[in-house]
Structure formats: structure tokens, C-alpha cells
Amino acid sequence: MIATTHGDQEGWFSDDEFAEIRRKVPMLYVQAIPVQTDEFGQVTHIGLMMRANDDGNIVRSIVSGRVMYGEVIHAALLRHIENDLGPLTLPSLPQSAHPFTVTQYFPTPQPTGFVDERQHAVSLGYIVPIKGEVEPRKAALEFNWFEPKEIVTSKMFEEMDDSQGLVIYQALAHMGIFS
Amino acid sequence: MIATTHGDQEGWFSDDEFAEIRRKVPMLYVQAIPVQTDEFGQVTHIGLMMRANDDGNIVRSIVSGRVMYGEVIHAALLRHIENDLGPLTLPSLPQSAHPFTVTQYFPTPQPTGFVDERQHAVSLGYIVPIKGEVEPRKAALEFNWFEPKEIVTSKMFEEMDDSQGLVIYQALAHMGIFS
Amino acid sequence: MIATTHGDQEGWFSDDEFAEIRRKVPMLYVQAIPVQTDEFGQVTHIGLMMRANDDGNIVRSIVSGRVMYGEVIHAALLRHIENDLGPLTLPSLPQSAHPFTVTQYFPTPQPTGFVDERQHAVSLGYIVPIKGEVEPRKAALEFNWFEPKEIVTSKMFEEMDDSQGLVIYQALAHMGIFS
Amino acid sequence: MIATTHGDQEGWFSDDEFAEIRRKVPMLYVQAIPVQTDEFGQVTHIGLMMRANDDGNIVRSIVSGRVMYGEVIHAALLRHIENDLGPLTLPSLPQSAHPFTVTQYFPTPQPTGFVDERQHAVSLGYIVPIKGEVEPRKAALEFNWFEPKEIVTSKMFEEMDDSQGLVIYQALAHMGIFS
């Protein structure tokens, strides 16, 4: 699985061409919330990166990226995790393509409240336990583990990119974590 | 929500342009399995259309279609149901965008076993109770209700388009229906 | 399906006997969040009852109750909805027994944060669209529809019984409703 | 978390007492399908035990057992996995109590098709990746890993206990594995 900016497996295209395509059809994305767990599978920590967004602001972010032509969802998940967090994370990818949430990003706050100014993107979300080492790289300037309660009680949701704070909120609710 | 062949809400494109796009990025689809239920919500019948596929063969089919640029998943579901089954179906659309299955279609039998020769498509599947009247139209030549056991014990899975028989198999397993 | 306080389908037992049983094994419950939806299936209103809890306080509550011996989950859901909201609600019960959440209530705040002083109960949660009329009865003193944002921005979560506010919070997150 | 036959965490009871209780209220169970996965999370093998059922027949079986009073679902899962497969399995327990299926066992083939002659049991099902070593013990006479296609094409479903073959069928459908 070769990772590239805009080239998919059966055909490359230029930045201009991609800019055109992403204004014409919805883009398929995956997003992964990196977590650490105890022996019972319960989440003890959630991992967030720091990265610069398109406006040049430093924002916190989960792992997120496009599914390429010809790429299965699990390969896209693994590729984006390796791209951002390095090759030694030993992620436990899900057994099924069934996401814990489907997030619909639009260029405007309506109709869903999830905003991505660049495009209409539909992102399948997965919670991914990380057993190995994280070495943030490429776009990821930094990476930190937080206890769920640190995230809930802090302003961290507001520092996040592209409404991703709401996705973490959904993940916590899905896992029954409230404090 | 205007239904068109290839034009999305913010920009129209020609058939040629669309043929190009769908070889470059995965297409986002929704698929709906029309069902009738008893008072307990249990499925008593599953609805299948007859339609001609791209090869000119008559195949059985569930409701399936592309999500357009700018269109939320629920609007795409409703649009395709109305397009195929008419305006009087009174569908009970799901409260969440959470699909019961995510189907990954590729032009070749590998890697998933789900085949769509035209494209790489990722389709979010929903089970949709129909309370009203079905009037098959446009591509839908005919529509019939079947008891689950008729589908399971017949060769109907083999007459279906684009590996959709497997999606029904998944829906039945999800609902705990085995005969 | 006959509704009774403590008698199950294959054998009756006294209040004392039941008090004994519920301190020995986990009790299986179902809980239903009554909702109203628009044509796209999106939730416009959430329904809450007022009822007196075991301490004599008036609390807000979703529909909740035990699954009896010999009773399938869907029958228990329908029985409790009819018991609390009357026979004319025309509920759209789910097609699958797959809950949107599993809530584990314990007599103490630990280990889950969900408290039911009477017992250890595991409750399967479902979102149930109501198309008909609600006539609160028996334990249900009153019933009102609220917009999701009224619930989120008010203190309503705090007036709720048995940590049920958290269940509504989970339902809203599951449906992608944030305001 | 102490594993015992019939005693729960807050109070012990005799076999006779338990025989009585399980004819009066539904029993809450968990069931785990042990799997091995590749680096993408895709299931390569499914693990089945051999054990003697109540009739003295040798049957194939997944991990299954009761949730005790006071015990959270994840602790029950871990306890039953250790009881049957030994202490070195290094299971990846799920992050959420959300099951992939809810199975309703009744003493008779009606109403669900899932039969447990001893009781009415509702079992929450989870797919559990195993990274460590399996040492079958106690009731587990033997344990073997099978490729999904071996299970699908063989008569193995018929050798299974308590309709558990249907649960594996549901798991395979959930994961999108068909051969």
C-alpha cells in the first residue's frame, strides 16, 4: 500500500485535478481515535496529535485521512496511522468495517454541524488500541496521551480541528465513559 | 433534493467526466433493504426489485445509489427509495447514520468478494421498514415482497446484482433471522 | 403478553422472593427512548415521563423495565411502552435486538457511574419512534416532548432517575445530535 | 474477580437455589468468539473448543458463561476466557460493552431458534482477538483454530452446542467473511 498525497492506486492525478474532484463528489475518509486500554479493554488514555491545519493554526487532531481508489478501509486506516504515528504503534485494527460512528463533514456548519471547508467528506470512525510506540512524524508535530477526564473537563474540544472534538465526544459516549 | 444522473448539488458534470472521476476515487453509496414488519418490529417480508443491469441482464436488486455532493446520507436514502419505489412508500428511515453494514465493492472479486465492475464503491447499508405503497418505476421493472425463508431457500441470492445477495445475507444475520 | 409486577410467564413469585432473586443475579432490562422524527428519520423531539421513584421524588424518566422469563426482548419493549405510554403510541420497534447501548446499573456509583440502588441490572437501550398518541398511565404521571436542544441546555439531565440522563446523552451522541 | 460455579459476588447460593432462580428470570450471559487476526485486523482463524455438554455429548463450543451479580461485562468476559482457555491468551477485549449480536436462548426452539434447555438466557456476543497462547482447561477438552472457510464448508455448525453455530454465522456475516 503506497502512501501518496493525491495519487490513488490506479492512476495519478495532479493537485488541480484533485481540487476539482473534491468539489464534485463526496470524499470517503476514515478516522481513528488512538487509545490505550487496561487488561479489561477499558480505555485509560486517548491520543491526540498536534498539527498545523490549512489556516496555519496549530490544532489538536485524531488520525484522519482519505481512502484511496482501490484501497480497502483497513489498509487506509493502517496507512494513515503509520503516516502520522510511525511504524511501531502495533495498532489493533477492528475485525469489521463497521464504524462506531459515521461523520458527515460539509463546507458549511449546516446541515450536520461537522465542518470541513475543503470538501464534503464522509468519514468512518474507529477506536484503535495502540500497544506499541508512537513516533509522530510528517504533519504530526507532537503526540500526547490524555486521560478521558482531562479531555472532558478541559477546553481541549475547542482546540480541535474540523469538529473532531465532537467525534471524541461520540466515542466517549459509545464507550460509556463520562468523566 | 433534485435527483439527476450525474449532476451533484454544486456543479454538473458530463457522463464522460463522471466516468473519469469514478476511476480515480472511491464512490460513496447507500443501499436500503426494504422490509415489512409486524407490530414487534420483526421483519416478515423483504422487498426486491427486478431491473436490467449494465450487461442487459434482468437481475433482482435492493435499493442502491450514489450520495451526491452536498447531500446528507438520509436525503440520499430517501431520494433513491422514491426514485425506485415511488413517492408513497412512507419509509421509516433510521435515526442515526450508523449502518448495519459497510460494503466495499471493487471492480474485481478481490479483495472483498463484492464486485462492481464500474468502480470502487463503499456503500452504507440500512434496513428500511416500508409502511406505504410501492410503485416501482424508472429502472425498477417490478417489485415483490418475499418471506425471509423464501429468499434463504431459493436460488434468489444468485439472481442478484453486484453481490447484493451477500448484503441480504448480512441483514438476515444481523436481525437474527435464519429460516 | 401479560404485564404483571413480578410474575413471569412460567411461574409467579412473591415480592419477597423477587427481592431475594434480584440480590443474587443481574436483572435483564430494556430501556426505550421515545422519539418523534421528521420524514428523513431525524429526531425532532425526545419524550420524557414524570414519575415518582422509590424515594418518593418526582423524576423524569425514559421507558424502562424488566424482561420477564420467557419473554423476547421486543415483547418486553412493547409491553413497557404500552404500560407507561398507553396502547395508541404506534411505536416503530427496531428490526434487530442490537441495542444502541448497553447500560450496566449497580447499587453503588462504582464501577460504571450508572446507579440503581435496588439491584445490578443490565439494560439494553433502543431508540423508538412514536407515530401515534401518548396517554401516560400507571406510574407515568405526565409525559412531554422536548427538542434535543432543550434537554442539552437545561438542567433536565439532573432531574432524571437512575442516571438515565447519561443514556439520553449517549443516544444523542449516537444520532449525531449536539445542540 | 473470583470465579465460582454458582456463587455471585454478594452472596452464595446452592445448586438447588440456582436451579430455581434460572427458571424464574432470564439469565445474563456473555459469549466470546476467539479469533486470530492479521496485521489489518482481518480474521484469519476462529477458535473452537471441544467440551462435553449436559447430555454427555462432545460438542464444539465458543467461550460462553454467565455474568455474576456485581460483575461488569468485561470482567465476566475475561473470567470465562481464562477459565476455558487459560491465563496466557492475552485477549484484546472490546472497548465498549456494545455487542456484535444479542442472542436470546429459550428452552424451546420457539420463538428465536436459539435453544438452551436449562434456561432463558440472553447472551451478549463479542469477537475477541487472542494474541497469546491457549491452554484449554476445565470443561474445555481441546481447542483448535480453524480458517473461516473450513467452518463454512464443513459440517462444523452442526456439531456445535446450543445453536452456537448460528452465532458464528452471525459473526462471519458481521465481519463480511463469506468463504
Short mmCIF file of C-alpha atoms in Angstrom, two decimals, chain A residues 1-166:
data_model
loop_
_atom_site.label_atom_id
_atom_site.label_comp_id
_atom_site.label_asym_id
_atom_site.label_seq_id
_atom_site.Cartn_x
_atom_site.Cartn_y
_atom_site.Cartn_z
CA MET A 1 0.00 0.00 0.00
CA ILE A 2 1.86 3.10 -1.21
CA ALA A 3 1.08 6.34 0.56
CA THR A 4 0.89 9.41 -1.67
CA THR A 5 -0.75 12.77 -1.46
CA HIS A 6 -3.21 12.59 -4.28
CA GLY A 7 -2.37 9.58 -6.37
CA ASP A 8 -4.55 6.55 -5.96
CA GLN A 9 -3.62 3.02 -6.81
CA GLU A 10 -4.86 3.01 -10.40
CA GLY A 11 -3.98 6.41 -11.71
CA TRP A 12 -2.32 9.57 -10.55
CA PHE A 13 -3.75 12.99 -10.63
CA SER A 14 -2.49 16.47 -10.08
CA ASP A 15 -3.37 18.75 -7.20
CA ASP A 16 -5.55 20.81 -9.53
CA GLU A 17 -7.41 17.76 -10.73
CA PHE A 18 -7.97 16.61 -7.16
CA ALA A 19 -9.19 20.07 -6.13
CA GLU A 20 -11.75 19.73 -8.91
CA ILE A 21 -12.85 16.21 -7.97
CA ARG A 22 -13.38 17.02 -4.32
CA ARG A 23 -15.89 19.74 -5.25
CA LYS A 24 -17.89 17.29 -7.33
CA VAL A 25 -18.36 14.14 -5.28
CA PRO A 26 -18.20 13.32 -1.56
CA MET A 27 -14.79 12.13 -0.41
CA LEU A 28 -14.55 8.92 1.62
CA TYR A 29 -12.45 9.24 4.77
CA VAL A 30 -11.51 7.13 7.74
CA GLN A 31 -10.73 8.48 11.18
CA ALA A 32 -9.06 6.63 14.03
CA ILE A 33 -9.09 7.54 17.70
CA PRO A 34 -5.86 6.12 19.17
CA VAL A 35 -6.42 4.70 22.66
CA GLN A 36 -4.58 2.85 25.39
CA THR A 37 -6.51 0.24 27.34
CA ASP A 38 -6.25 -1.76 30.54
CA GLU A 39 -6.44 -5.55 30.64
CA PHE A 40 -10.25 -5.39 30.54
CA GLY A 41 -10.23 -3.42 27.29
CA GLN A 42 -11.35 -0.25 29.06
CA VAL A 43 -9.85 2.92 27.68
CA THR A 44 -7.38 4.60 30.03
CA HIS A 45 -5.91 7.15 27.59
CA ILE A 46 -6.83 8.86 24.34
CA GLY A 47 -4.09 10.01 21.99
CA LEU A 48 -4.14 13.37 20.24
CA MET A 49 -1.66 14.88 17.79
CA MET A 50 -0.73 18.50 17.34
CA ARG A 51 -0.60 19.62 13.73
CA ALA A 52 -0.94 22.72 11.60
CA ASN A 53 -4.24 22.97 9.79
CA ASP A 54 -4.80 24.60 6.39
CA ASP A 55 -5.11 28.02 8.04
CA GLY A 56 -1.71 27.64 9.66
CA ASN A 57 -3.13 27.28 13.14
CA ILE A 58 -1.83 24.59 15.47
CA VAL A 59 -4.70 22.29 16.33
CA ARG A 60 -5.19 19.01 18.12
CA SER A 61 -6.26 16.16 15.91
CA ILE A 62 -7.09 12.49 15.75
CA VAL A 63 -5.79 10.37 12.88
CA SER A 64 -7.80 11.07 9.74
CA GLY A 65 -7.36 10.67 6.03
CA ARG A 66 -8.79 9.75 2.69
CA VAL A 67 -9.47 6.25 1.37
CA MET A 68 -7.77 5.90 -2.00
CA TYR A 69 -9.14 4.25 -5.12
CA GLY A 70 -8.60 0.51 -4.81
CA GLU A 71 -7.78 0.62 -1.13
CA VAL A 72 -9.75 -1.34 1.48
CA ILE A 73 -10.80 0.51 4.61
CA HIS A 74 -8.45 -1.39 6.89
CA ALA A 75 -5.46 -0.61 4.65
CA ALA A 76 -6.39 3.08 4.66
CA LEU A 77 -6.63 3.02 8.46
CA LEU A 78 -3.22 1.39 8.81
CA ARG A 79 -1.63 3.72 6.25
CA HIS A 80 -2.83 6.87 8.00
CA ILE A 81 -1.87 5.57 11.44
CA GLU A 82 1.65 4.78 10.18
CA ASN A 83 1.91 8.11 8.36
CA ASP A 84 1.07 10.10 11.45
CA LEU A 85 2.22 7.95 14.35
CA GLY A 86 5.11 5.97 12.90
CA PRO A 87 5.65 2.30 12.06
CA LEU A 88 5.91 0.93 15.61
CA THR A 89 2.41 1.54 17.01
CA LEU A 90 1.20 -2.08 16.82
CA PRO A 91 -2.41 -0.99 16.34
CA SER A 92 -5.29 -3.41 16.98
CA LEU A 93 -7.43 -2.72 13.94
CA PRO A 94 -11.13 -3.61 14.14
CA GLN A 95 -12.31 -7.02 12.87
CA SER A 96 -15.16 -5.46 10.92
CA ALA A 97 -15.57 -2.38 8.72
CA HIS A 98 -18.50 -1.44 10.96
CA PRO A 99 -17.66 2.06 12.27
CA PHE A 100 -18.64 3.31 15.72
CA THR A 101 -19.81 6.49 14.01
CA VAL A 102 -20.27 7.97 10.52
CA THR A 103 -19.34 11.64 10.40
CA GLN A 104 -20.60 13.85 7.60
CA TYR A 105 -18.40 16.91 7.09
CA PHE A 106 -19.65 19.76 4.89
CA PRO A 107 -18.01 23.07 3.88
CA THR A 108 -20.64 24.92 5.93
CA PRO A 109 -21.87 24.42 9.52
CA GLN A 110 -25.17 23.23 8.10
CA PRO A 111 -26.59 20.64 7.87
CA THR A 112 -24.65 18.47 10.31
CA GLY A 113 -22.51 20.74 12.48
CA PHE A 114 -19.33 18.99 11.28
CA VAL A 115 -17.27 21.33 9.11
CA ASP A 116 -14.51 20.71 6.57
CA GLU A 117 -14.04 23.82 4.45
CA ARG A 118 -12.26 21.93 1.69
CA GLN A 119 -14.94 19.42 0.83
CA HIS A 120 -17.93 17.22 1.54
CA ALA A 121 -16.35 14.24 3.29
CA VAL A 122 -17.96 11.21 4.89
CA SER A 123 -15.69 9.66 7.47
CA LEU A 124 -15.99 6.23 9.04
CA GLY A 125 -14.73 6.34 12.63
CA TYR A 126 -12.89 3.59 14.52
CA ILE A 127 -11.43 3.32 18.02
CA VAL A 128 -7.94 1.82 17.67
CA PRO A 129 -5.96 0.45 20.65
CA ILE A 130 -2.24 1.14 20.35
CA LYS A 131 0.10 -1.33 22.06
CA GLY A 132 3.43 -0.11 20.68
CA GLU A 133 5.38 3.12 20.47
CA VAL A 134 4.20 6.37 18.90
CA GLU A 135 6.69 8.50 16.94
CA PRO A 136 4.77 11.42 15.50
CA ARG A 137 6.02 12.41 12.05
CA LYS A 138 5.14 14.25 8.85
CA ALA A 139 2.20 16.52 9.64
CA ALA A 140 2.11 15.36 13.26
CA LEU A 141 4.22 17.82 15.27
CA GLU A 142 3.58 16.21 18.60
CA PHE A 143 1.52 13.44 20.17
CA ASN A 144 0.23 13.07 23.74
CA TRP A 145 -1.85 10.65 25.73
CA PHE A 146 -4.66 12.11 27.86
CA GLU A 147 -6.97 10.57 30.41
CA PRO A 148 -10.59 10.82 29.26
CA LYS A 149 -11.42 13.12 32.18
CA GLU A 150 -8.66 15.53 31.16
CA ILE A 151 -10.29 15.87 27.78
CA VAL A 152 -13.82 16.19 29.11
CA THR A 153 -13.05 18.79 31.73
CA SER A 154 -10.57 20.85 29.71
CA LYS A 155 -11.10 23.16 26.79
CA MET A 156 -9.44 20.59 24.57
CA PHE A 157 -12.56 20.04 22.47
CA GLU A 158 -12.33 23.64 21.34
CA GLU A 159 -8.72 23.38 20.21
CA MET A 160 -9.54 20.57 17.85
CA ASP A 161 -9.60 20.61 14.09
CA ASP A 162 -12.63 20.14 11.88
CA SER A 163 -15.15 19.49 14.65
CA GLN A 164 -13.19 16.42 15.69
CA GLY A 165 -13.95 17.22 19.32
CA LEU A 166 -17.48 16.03 18.65
#
